[in-house]
XYZ file of C-alpha atoms in Angstrom:
651
model
C -13.141 -56.785 -48.285
C -14.896 -53.632 -47.030
C -15.335 -55.248 -43.581
C -11.635 -56.114 -43.515
C -10.565 -52.508 -44.117
C -13.025 -51.248 -41.479
C -11.725 -53.709 -38.857
C -8.125 -52.783 -39.693
C -8.906 -49.078 -39.242
C -10.571 -49.654 -35.852
C -7.706 -51.898 -34.738
C -5.079 -49.227 -35.607
C -7.166 -46.535 -33.887
C -7.368 -48.665 -30.738
C -3.586 -49.177 -30.777
C -2.993 -45.427 -31.112
C -5.419 -44.680 -28.237
C -3.779 -47.309 -26.017
C -0.331 -45.954 -26.875
C -1.403 -42.384 -26.060
C -2.759 -43.485 -22.674
C 0.398 -45.402 -21.701
C 1.974 -43.747 -18.675
C 5.421 -42.324 -19.086
C 7.782 -40.868 -16.491
C 9.540 -37.524 -16.754
C 12.585 -36.816 -14.619
C 14.696 -33.656 -14.855
C 14.541 -29.850 -14.897
C 11.018 -28.484 -14.626
C 9.155 -25.251 -13.947
C 6.233 -25.596 -11.550
C 4.112 -22.716 -10.271
C 6.594 -20.297 -11.795
C 9.614 -21.775 -10.006
C 12.464 -23.726 -11.583
C 13.586 -26.959 -9.973
C 13.752 -30.728 -10.410
C 10.704 -32.913 -10.974
C 9.743 -36.534 -11.364
C 6.199 -37.342 -12.437
C 4.026 -39.645 -14.502
C 2.171 -38.399 -17.543
C 0.273 -39.409 -20.643
C -0.052 -37.766 -24.047
C -3.413 -36.480 -25.231
C -4.648 -36.527 -28.824
C -2.606 -33.389 -29.584
C 0.536 -35.080 -28.198
C 0.500 -32.690 -25.250
C 1.806 -33.780 -21.882
C -0.913 -34.431 -19.270
C 0.214 -35.153 -15.717
C -1.437 -38.381 -14.566
C -0.086 -40.278 -11.549
C 2.495 -39.566 -8.891
C 4.225 -36.170 -8.844
C 7.290 -34.862 -7.021
C 8.946 -31.456 -7.394
C 11.708 -29.786 -5.423
C 13.423 -26.433 -5.689
C 16.434 -25.032 -3.920
C 17.505 -21.397 -4.050
C 20.381 -19.586 -2.401
C 21.013 -15.861 -2.101
C 24.097 -14.249 -0.549
C 23.464 -10.797 0.911
C 25.900 -10.523 3.801
C 24.413 -13.737 5.040
C 23.322 -16.835 3.196
C 19.599 -17.269 2.573
C 18.325 -20.712 1.600
C 14.890 -21.594 0.244
C 13.951 -25.257 -0.094
C 10.502 -26.430 -1.091
C 9.044 -29.790 -2.076
C 5.668 -30.819 -3.487
C 4.586 -34.447 -3.449
C 1.223 -35.844 -4.474
C -0.584 -37.166 -7.490
C -2.525 -35.922 -10.502
C -5.469 -37.330 -12.377
C -5.479 -35.830 -15.871
C -3.742 -32.591 -14.758
C -5.932 -32.174 -11.660
C -4.598 -32.651 -8.154
C -6.012 -35.720 -6.468
C -5.536 -37.562 -3.196
C -3.051 -36.595 -0.487
C -0.534 -33.822 -1.125
C 2.300 -32.594 1.036
C 4.108 -29.256 0.715
C 7.217 -28.697 2.823
C 9.230 -25.479 2.881
C 12.358 -24.257 4.660
C 13.235 -20.576 4.382
C 16.467 -20.250 6.353
C 19.235 -17.718 6.898
C 22.745 -18.589 8.028
C 24.854 -15.781 9.485
C 28.496 -16.465 10.296
C 29.389 -14.985 13.700
C 33.001 -16.086 14.048
C 35.595 -18.646 13.020
C 37.708 -20.089 15.831
C 40.409 -22.639 14.997
C 38.675 -23.417 11.699
C 35.435 -24.001 13.588
C 32.642 -21.905 12.088
C 30.295 -20.285 14.607
C 27.018 -19.452 12.885
C 23.445 -18.461 13.658
C 20.607 -20.320 11.950
C 17.227 -18.619 11.755
C 14.151 -18.857 9.600
C 10.887 -20.695 9.107
C 9.859 -24.290 8.460
C 6.356 -25.056 7.269
C 4.419 -28.160 6.319
C 1.018 -28.427 4.656
C -0.777 -31.749 4.391
C -3.710 -31.503 2.001
C -6.303 -33.625 0.274
C -7.787 -33.044 -3.171
C -10.564 -34.366 -5.333
C -10.830 -33.341 -8.998
C -8.411 -30.462 -8.425
C -10.321 -28.967 -5.487
C -9.522 -29.150 -1.757
C -11.501 -31.983 -0.199
C -11.307 -33.611 3.230
C -8.929 -32.670 6.036
C -5.887 -30.416 5.834
C -3.264 -29.501 8.428
C -0.806 -26.633 8.551
C 2.249 -26.337 10.778
C 4.902 -23.643 10.936
C 8.018 -23.591 13.103
C 10.279 -20.653 13.888
C 14.009 -21.264 14.081
C 16.135 -18.875 16.151
C 19.748 -19.631 16.932
C 19.202 -23.224 15.896
C 16.310 -23.669 18.341
C 12.950 -24.746 16.915
C 9.674 -23.467 18.328
C 6.197 -23.933 16.952
C 4.601 -20.699 15.696
C 1.481 -21.878 13.830
C -0.580 -25.005 14.319
C -3.967 -25.869 12.935
C -6.422 -28.484 13.978
C -7.726 -30.494 11.085
C -9.141 -28.062 8.545
C -12.015 -29.481 6.553
C -12.839 -28.776 2.914
C -15.776 -29.791 0.799
C -15.961 -29.066 -2.927
C -13.120 -26.553 -2.607
C -14.726 -24.618 0.268
C -13.949 -24.599 3.976
C -16.356 -26.849 5.839
C -17.506 -27.770 9.324
C -15.111 -25.680 11.449
C -11.874 -23.728 11.295
C -9.427 -23.595 14.178
C -5.768 -22.602 14.304
C -3.254 -21.059 16.691
C -0.379 -18.625 16.122
C 2.207 -18.621 18.898
C 4.499 -15.614 19.258
C 6.657 -15.979 22.354
C 4.273 -16.189 25.293
C 1.386 -14.782 23.281
C -1.064 -17.223 21.720
C -3.286 -15.920 18.944
C -6.050 -18.022 17.475
C -9.210 -18.263 15.386
C -12.108 -20.590 16.098
C -15.400 -20.724 14.211
C -17.989 -22.795 12.355
C -18.889 -22.937 8.679
C -22.084 -23.798 6.882
C -22.427 -25.300 3.412
C -20.264 -23.571 0.794
C -17.735 -22.150 3.273
C -20.229 -19.663 4.713
C -19.377 -18.348 8.190
C -22.020 -19.031 10.822
C -22.465 -19.085 14.584
C -19.952 -17.654 17.033
C -16.420 -16.881 15.867
C -13.668 -16.068 18.341
C -10.456 -14.380 17.239
C -7.446 -13.446 19.350
C -4.709 -11.383 17.703
C -2.245 -8.587 18.390
C -2.852 -4.963 17.463
C 0.191 -2.858 18.220
C 0.975 -3.471 21.886
C -2.473 -4.883 22.596
C -3.740 -8.442 22.562
C -7.264 -8.281 21.173
C -10.070 -10.709 21.843
C -12.780 -10.426 19.205
C -16.104 -12.247 19.238
C -18.362 -12.239 16.198
C -21.778 -13.716 15.646
C -22.912 -14.795 12.189
C -26.162 -16.245 10.921
C -25.551 -18.136 7.694
C -23.036 -15.583 6.455
C -24.705 -12.457 7.843
C -22.698 -10.637 10.511
C -24.913 -9.767 13.478
C -22.432 -8.255 15.923
C -18.787 -7.696 16.849
C -17.216 -7.095 20.266
C -13.495 -6.308 20.612
C -11.761 -6.268 24.004
C -8.259 -5.658 25.272
C -7.444 -9.039 26.818
C -5.004 -7.614 29.357
C -7.178 -4.778 30.703
C -10.633 -6.128 29.872
C -11.503 -2.786 28.268
C -14.213 -2.984 25.599
C -12.712 -1.291 22.545
C -15.596 -1.725 20.121
C -19.112 -3.073 20.313
C -21.149 -3.027 17.125
C -24.552 -4.601 16.554
C -25.865 -4.795 12.990
C -29.491 -4.023 13.839
C -30.483 -3.426 10.196
C -29.265 -6.904 9.237
C -31.081 -8.481 12.194
C -34.337 -6.718 11.258
C -34.063 -7.906 7.657
C -33.422 -11.522 8.655
C -36.435 -11.392 10.974
C -38.557 -9.986 8.145
C -37.449 -12.802 5.834
C -38.332 -15.383 8.472
C -41.797 -13.830 8.797
C -42.188 -13.410 5.042
C -42.748 -9.636 5.386
C -39.639 -8.397 3.562
C -40.087 -5.866 0.759
C -37.577 -4.974 -1.921
C -34.790 -7.334 -0.856
C -33.853 -10.979 -0.480
C -30.808 -13.099 0.336
C -28.379 -12.913 -2.597
C -27.528 -16.163 -4.357
C -23.835 -15.171 -4.560
C -21.223 -15.588 -1.834
C -18.887 -12.752 -0.827
C -15.461 -12.172 0.719
C -14.664 -11.789 4.410
C -15.680 -8.110 4.457
C -19.351 -7.938 5.411
C -21.424 -4.932 4.424
C -25.067 -4.029 4.204
C -24.901 -0.451 2.958
C -21.757 1.028 4.502
C -18.503 1.878 2.742
C -14.967 0.804 3.643
C -14.232 3.799 5.902
C -17.412 3.381 7.951
C -16.933 2.270 11.572
C -18.897 -0.919 10.856
C -16.364 -1.840 8.178
C -13.310 -0.742 10.159
C -14.287 -2.868 13.185
C -13.853 -5.979 11.003
C -10.581 -4.911 9.395
C -7.918 -6.247 11.792
C -9.677 -9.549 12.459
C -10.211 -10.141 8.747
C -6.544 -9.368 8.044
C -5.413 -11.865 10.701
C -7.680 -14.592 9.301
C -6.670 -13.799 5.715
C -2.937 -14.018 6.545
C -3.391 -17.579 7.786
C -5.477 -18.645 4.790
C -2.978 -16.965 2.448
C -0.175 -19.086 3.910
C -2.342 -22.204 3.771
C -3.326 -21.737 0.118
C -0.190 -20.040 -1.232
C 0.793 -23.223 -3.118
C -2.616 -23.988 -4.599
C -2.937 -22.640 -8.170
C -6.721 -22.663 -7.843
C -6.471 -19.933 -5.195
C -3.054 -18.270 -5.681
C -1.004 -16.789 -8.481
C 2.624 -17.735 -9.138
C 3.850 -15.088 -6.673
C 1.885 -16.707 -3.852
C -0.748 -13.932 -3.764
C -4.176 -15.348 -3.009
C -6.752 -14.543 -5.698
C -9.758 -15.821 -3.767
C -10.583 -17.471 -0.455
C -12.672 -20.556 0.300
C -14.561 -18.744 3.075
C -17.526 -16.432 2.607
C -20.094 -14.050 3.984
C -23.550 -13.360 2.560
C -25.420 -10.198 1.631
C -28.876 -9.034 0.716
C -29.670 -8.074 -2.851
C -31.986 -5.095 -3.396
C -34.475 -4.576 -6.188
C -33.708 -1.972 -8.843
C -36.589 -0.221 -10.615
C -36.323 0.372 -14.332
C -35.613 4.075 -13.701
C -32.878 3.180 -11.242
C -31.358 0.706 -13.694
C -31.068 3.565 -16.179
C -29.391 5.746 -13.541
C -26.910 2.973 -12.727
C -25.960 2.918 -16.408
C -25.610 6.705 -16.807
C -24.179 7.949 -13.489
C -20.609 6.568 -13.862
C -20.082 8.461 -17.138
C -21.400 11.688 -15.616
C -19.101 11.234 -12.601
C -16.060 10.462 -14.772
C -16.723 13.520 -16.947
C -16.470 15.763 -13.881
C -13.328 14.006 -12.637
C -11.633 14.403 -16.026
C -12.617 18.067 -16.200
C -11.150 18.881 -12.770
C -7.973 16.943 -13.498
C -7.510 18.834 -16.771
C -8.167 22.290 -15.320
C -6.177 21.841 -12.102
C -3.197 20.644 -14.133
C -3.396 23.519 -16.600
C -0.094 25.381 -15.971
C -1.486 28.741 -17.096
C -4.490 28.413 -14.767
C -2.401 27.324 -11.767
C 0.284 29.980 -12.142
C -2.185 32.802 -12.813
C -5.015 31.907 -10.466
C -4.294 34.903 -8.227
C -4.607 37.409 -11.067
C -8.071 38.325 -9.777
C -10.670 37.220 -7.253
C -12.807 35.321 -9.730
C -9.947 33.198 -11.064
C -8.862 32.423 -7.507
C -12.396 31.342 -6.557
C -12.751 29.266 -9.724
C -9.515 27.386 -9.037
C -10.483 26.848 -5.387
C -13.939 25.582 -6.361
C -12.365 23.066 -8.748
C -10.000 21.904 -5.970
C -12.923 21.455 -3.555
C -14.999 19.472 -6.033
C -12.001 17.392 -7.129
C -11.485 16.320 -3.500
C -15.187 15.514 -3.299
C -15.024 13.348 -6.426
C -12.022 11.480 -4.968
C -14.005 10.710 -1.811
C -16.825 9.309 -3.994
C -14.598 6.933 -6.002
C -15.644 3.887 -3.975
C -19.354 4.674 -4.344
C -19.205 5.127 -8.114
C -17.065 2.031 -8.500
C -19.948 0.129 -6.885
C -22.389 1.772 -9.271
C -20.268 1.016 -12.338
C -19.706 -2.654 -11.413
C -23.368 -3.088 -10.425
C -22.247 -4.123 -6.919
C -24.477 -1.305 -5.660
C -27.382 -3.777 -5.830
C -26.003 -5.447 -2.676
C -26.104 -2.204 -0.656
C -29.081 -0.925 1.313
C -29.514 2.566 -0.127
C -31.229 3.874 3.000
C -28.076 3.076 4.999
C -25.761 4.265 2.241
C -27.660 7.548 2.026
C -26.463 8.561 5.502
C -22.803 8.664 4.479
C -23.243 9.781 0.869
C -25.494 12.781 1.626
C -22.703 14.168 3.817
C -20.723 14.872 0.597
C -23.532 17.016 -0.805
C -24.427 19.744 1.729
C -27.080 22.380 1.000
C -24.457 25.145 1.237
C -20.701 25.288 0.623
C -18.165 28.000 1.332
C -14.746 28.454 -0.212
C -12.011 30.785 1.026
C -9.007 32.174 -0.807
C -6.039 34.216 0.408
C -5.378 37.286 -1.688
C -3.084 40.304 -1.293
C -5.862 42.314 0.323
C -6.659 39.493 2.754
C -8.875 36.406 2.911
C -12.113 36.394 0.952
C -14.956 33.872 0.899
C -17.760 32.842 -1.442
C -20.836 30.738 -0.623
C -22.879 28.434 -2.840
C -26.330 26.999 -2.290
C -27.783 23.803 -3.712
C -31.338 22.518 -3.765
C -32.386 20.260 -0.910
C -32.331 16.566 -1.796
C -33.510 13.541 0.160
C -31.125 10.660 -0.525
C -33.146 8.265 1.613
C -36.347 8.810 -0.362
C -34.810 8.607 -3.861
C -31.097 7.875 -3.727
C -30.317 7.796 -7.441
C -32.372 10.879 -8.264
C -30.673 12.855 -5.480
C -27.240 11.677 -6.612
C -27.973 12.542 -10.229
C -29.327 15.978 -9.328
C -26.299 16.695 -7.128
C -23.867 15.966 -9.958
C -25.917 18.109 -12.353
C -25.843 21.112 -10.001
C -22.096 20.779 -9.429
C -21.561 20.508 -13.189
C -23.653 23.639 -13.796
C -21.589 25.720 -11.355
C -18.374 24.199 -12.705
C -19.208 25.189 -16.288
C -19.958 28.746 -15.143
C -16.558 29.054 -13.505
C -14.935 27.357 -16.485
C -16.405 29.838 -18.985
C -15.053 32.766 -16.984
C -11.642 31.156 -16.440
C -11.262 30.341 -20.144
C -12.083 33.934 -21.056
C -9.598 35.382 -18.592
C -6.839 32.984 -19.550
C -7.254 33.373 -23.302
C -4.642 36.127 -23.530
C -2.135 34.071 -21.601
C -2.787 30.953 -23.633
C -2.394 32.902 -26.883
C 1.114 33.976 -25.914
C 3.027 30.859 -26.923
C 6.216 31.714 -25.088
C 4.496 32.276 -21.758
C 2.356 29.175 -22.217
C 5.440 27.059 -22.837
C 7.152 28.601 -19.828
C 4.070 27.856 -17.746
C 4.078 24.244 -18.877
C 7.796 23.773 -18.313
C 7.716 25.366 -14.884
C 4.705 23.313 -13.817
C 6.463 20.093 -14.858
C 9.590 21.196 -13.054
C 7.559 22.122 -9.955
C 5.963 18.653 -9.857
C 9.326 16.965 -10.385
C 11.025 18.910 -7.581
C 8.111 18.245 -5.201
C 8.344 14.565 -6.110
C 12.048 14.557 -5.195
C 11.270 15.859 -1.721
C 8.230 13.619 -1.204
C 10.150 10.476 -2.195
C 13.026 11.157 0.201
C 13.318 7.988 2.311
C 16.841 8.105 3.793
C 17.091 8.002 7.585
C 17.505 11.489 9.023
C 16.455 13.275 5.823
C 12.681 12.711 5.735
C 11.875 15.426 8.297
C 14.309 17.889 6.642
C 12.785 17.279 3.196
C 9.239 17.678 4.539
C 10.123 20.963 6.262
C 11.785 22.404 3.138
C 8.885 21.265 0.947
C 6.317 22.951 3.189
C 8.278 26.214 3.604
C 9.504 26.700 0.061
C 7.772 24.430 -2.468
C 4.328 25.111 -0.973
C 4.353 28.467 0.868
C 7.135 30.234 -1.055
C 5.819 28.883 -4.356
C 2.410 30.405 -3.636
C 4.068 33.801 -3.057
C 6.017 33.461 -6.294
C 2.866 32.514 -8.200
C 0.993 35.442 -6.627
C 3.752 37.826 -7.693
C 3.581 36.387 -11.212
C -0.176 36.846 -11.374
C 0.132 40.504 -10.312
C 2.975 41.357 -12.704
C 2.205 43.762 -15.538
C 3.513 43.498 -19.075
C 5.266 40.749 -20.939
C 8.776 41.602 -19.724
C 7.725 41.720 -16.073
C 5.946 38.402 -16.387
C 8.925 36.825 -18.115
C 11.206 38.077 -15.334
C 8.909 36.421 -12.789
C 8.949 33.164 -14.760
C 12.751 33.284 -14.749
C 12.807 33.898 -11.006
C 10.535 30.877 -10.424
C 12.781 28.810 -12.685
C 15.842 29.847 -10.643
C 13.925 29.062 -7.455
C 13.084 25.535 -8.626
C 16.618 24.911 -9.921
C 17.983 25.970 -6.531
C 15.583 23.671 -4.652
C 16.561 20.735 -6.890
C 20.251 21.443 -6.258
C 19.610 21.693 -2.511
C 17.899 18.286 -2.587
C 20.912 16.724 -4.316
C 23.130 17.904 -1.455
C 20.788 17.175 1.472
C 22.676 14.006 2.324
C 25.653 16.014 3.575
C 23.827 16.651 6.855
C 23.654 12.930 7.614
C 26.573 11.391 5.703
C 29.208 13.899 6.850
C 28.068 13.782 10.454
C 28.291 9.979 10.571
C 31.584 9.879 8.635
C 33.439 12.364 10.868
C 32.023 10.776 13.989
C 33.655 7.521 12.861
C 37.061 8.879 11.752
C 37.460 10.905 14.937
C 37.306 7.725 17.030
C 39.931 5.080 17.494
C 39.910 1.691 19.150
C 41.581 1.598 22.583
C 42.645 -1.428 24.609
C 42.114 -1.444 28.388
C 44.793 -3.764 29.899
C 42.987 -3.893 33.228
C 39.659 -5.173 31.838
C 41.077 -6.815 28.697
C 38.443 -5.009 26.632
C 38.434 -2.837 23.542
C 36.338 0.270 23.074
C 36.163 3.345 20.860
C 37.489 6.613 22.216
C 37.145 10.140 20.804
C 40.401 11.600 19.468
C 41.138 15.344 19.480
C 38.045 15.968 21.607
C 38.404 19.784 21.768
C 38.711 19.989 17.981
C 35.726 17.688 17.506
C 33.691 19.659 20.045
C 34.315 22.805 17.989
C 33.273 20.941 14.843
C 30.025 19.837 16.494
C 29.279 23.382 17.600
C 29.773 24.742 14.088
C 27.891 21.825 12.483
C 24.883 22.291 14.796
C 24.889 26.049 14.145
C 24.990 25.576 10.347
C 22.290 22.882 10.530
C 19.934 25.016 12.652
C 20.530 28.042 10.393
C 19.821 25.910 7.319
C 16.528 24.691 8.775
C 15.423 28.206 9.769
C 16.585 29.939 6.569
C 13.768 31.918 4.974
C 15.493 32.881 1.702
C 15.849 30.018 -0.757
C 18.909 31.640 -2.350
C 20.837 31.268 0.925
C 20.188 27.540 1.393
C 23.172 26.433 -0.681
C 25.499 28.771 1.237
C 24.860 26.794 4.442
C 25.546 23.553 2.593
C 28.817 24.988 1.229
C 29.798 26.047 4.743
C 29.245 22.575 6.214
C 31.070 20.960 3.279
C 34.113 23.217 3.821
C 33.953 22.404 7.527
C 33.980 18.691 6.689
C 36.938 19.067 4.304
C 38.907 20.966 6.944
C 38.188 18.329 9.593
C 39.412 15.570 7.265
C 42.669 17.508 6.716
C 43.180 17.935 10.457
C 42.512 14.298 11.406
C 46.124 13.197 10.998
C 47.750 16.620 11.366
C 49.467 18.059 14.462
C 46.697 20.056 16.159
C 47.761 20.499 19.807
C 48.473 24.244 19.355
C 45.182 24.663 17.469
C 43.215 22.845 20.181
C 44.724 25.116 22.861
C 43.674 28.192 20.890
C 40.182 26.746 20.434
C 39.703 26.867 24.208
C 39.452 30.658 23.861
C 37.109 30.567 20.830
C 33.680 31.208 22.289
C 31.837 32.598 19.245
C 30.988 31.148 15.847
C 33.183 33.658 14.026
C 36.162 32.917 16.284
C 35.735 29.165 15.798
C 35.636 29.667 12.022
C 38.702 31.917 12.165
C 40.744 29.443 14.209
C 39.863 26.628 11.775
C 40.779 28.765 8.785
C 37.255 28.899 7.430
C-alpha cells in the first residue's frame, strides 16, 4: 500500500512538471524593452507559475507624433528565446520617418519623406552575442534611399567583439570608417585605422595597440596631409618591454578589462587622453547604435551601459601605508570641499567681505582653494573608488603637483586700490612619495584655511548676532543667485548676448560695488538702507529680464506687419514689399537708438525707462499701421534728430 501511494505521488508530480513545461503561445498587447506594442511568442510556466519566454518571439511597435509634420516610428524584433535568454538568429528592423506635406494640388498630396531605416542581424547563444552580426542604416531624403552605414560581418564570442571590426559611415561624398583587430575577450590589438569628421576636417587616425595597451596615435587632416597630433606612449612601451624581460618592479598587467579610454597615469584633460577623445566617440556611436536593442548592454532608453570592446591597463602595487592613505584621503578632501562651500555661500560673509583687508583676503583664499578642489575632483574620485591602483603615480605626479605650488599669491580690489598677499608651503616631491605629498598638501591648506576661518568668524560675529541683518543677507543672497540664474539660463535667439552683457555689467560688477558700499557703511540704519538699495537693484534687474524679449519680439512683429504681399503681373510672382517706408525708417532709427542706449546704460535704475520707450514706440507704430499717415511721413522727412522724430510721432 505504501508503494502504491509513493508511485501515485511521483506520477502526479511528473504530470505537473510536464504540464508546466508545455509550450503556450501569447498573442496581444505587450511591453518589451520599455516600449508598448504587439507581440506573439511561445512561453512556458515555471514552478512559481511565472511566464518564461521559450521559443519563437516576435514584437512590433508603431508610434506616431504630429508636430507640424508627421513622425512615424516602426520597429520589429524577431528571434527566439531559450528560457528567457536570447538564442539563435535575431533581426531588428527600424524605420524612423517624417512626412511633411508640401502642397495639395487637385486632391493630390505632395509630400516629402525623410528619415532613417536600419536593420541589425544578430546571433546569440545563452543570451550573449555570439557569431556574426551585420548592421545597415539607410538615409531617406525626399523619398530617395541612400546607404549611410554598412558593416562587414561583426564577430562576437562569449558576448565580446572578436576577430576584427570593420564598418563604414557614408555622409554624402565623405566616407568614414573604422577598421581594426581584436584579441580574446574583445581586447583591441594591432593597427586600428579610423576616418571621421571633426568640424570641417576629415580626420585619418591610426592607432597601434598591443593586447589592449595603446602604443601610439597619429591624427592627420586627410585633405591637407597635415599631421595634427602624434603621440607615442613611451612609458607603456617601456613597461611592456620590462614585462617581456621579467625585470618589471611594482606593476603587472591587470586582470580586468577597461573601456575605450586608455590611460597609464594621465587624467581626462591631459593631451594623451584628449587625442583619443574624438576617435573613441566615433567608435562608441556606432557600437551604441549596434547594441541599442540588446538589454545586456543598453537600458530601456537605448543608452549603452557597457561595451563589448576593451583596453588593458597596468595595476600598481600599494604598500600598507599607501593603502591607509587611500582610505583616509577622500574624507580629508571632502571636508575641505564642504568647508569652502559653506563659507562661500554664507550670505553675511559674501556681502561683508570688503569690510576690511583681512576679510577680503580670507574670502579670496577660500575662492582660490575651492577652485583648486574642483580641479582635483577627478583625482580624488579615483582614490575613493580605488581606481588609482591602475595609474602610474610617477606620471600622475607631473599633473597633480601643478595644483600645489610652493608659493601662492592672492589679490583683492579694495577702495584704496589692489592689494596682494603671498603664502608659502613646504616643498614636496610627488614623484618620490605621491600619497605623502598629497596628504601633506591638504594638511597645509587646511591649516591656513582654519586660520582665516577663525578670524572671519570673529569679525562676522556681530553681523551674525543681528538677526534682522542676517535674514536680509540670506534673502538678498538667494535673490542674487536667482536673478543671476535667470540671466544665465536665457536661451532665446537674440537675447543671449544681451543677457550676458547685463549680467557682467550689473549683476557682477555693479553688485560688487553695492556689496563694497554695504561693507563700508556705518551703523545699523546705514547698513539697512544699503540692504534696501541692493534689494531694489535686484528687483529692477529681475523686472528688466522679464521684459528683455521686447527687443526681439517687437522688432520681428513690426517688421512683419509693415510688409504686404505684392503681385508682379510681368513676372507672375509674389513678394513682400515694405509699406510706409519713411515711417518705418523713422521707427528703425528710434528703435536702434533706444537699443544702443539700453546696452550702454550704466545706471540700473534707467534700464526700464528704455524698455518703456521702445514699448510706447511699438504701440504707436501699431496704431499707425492702418491709419492715414501721408502728412506725417512728409513731416518726418524734416525730422533729423531723435527728439524731432519722437515729437512727430507723438512720443
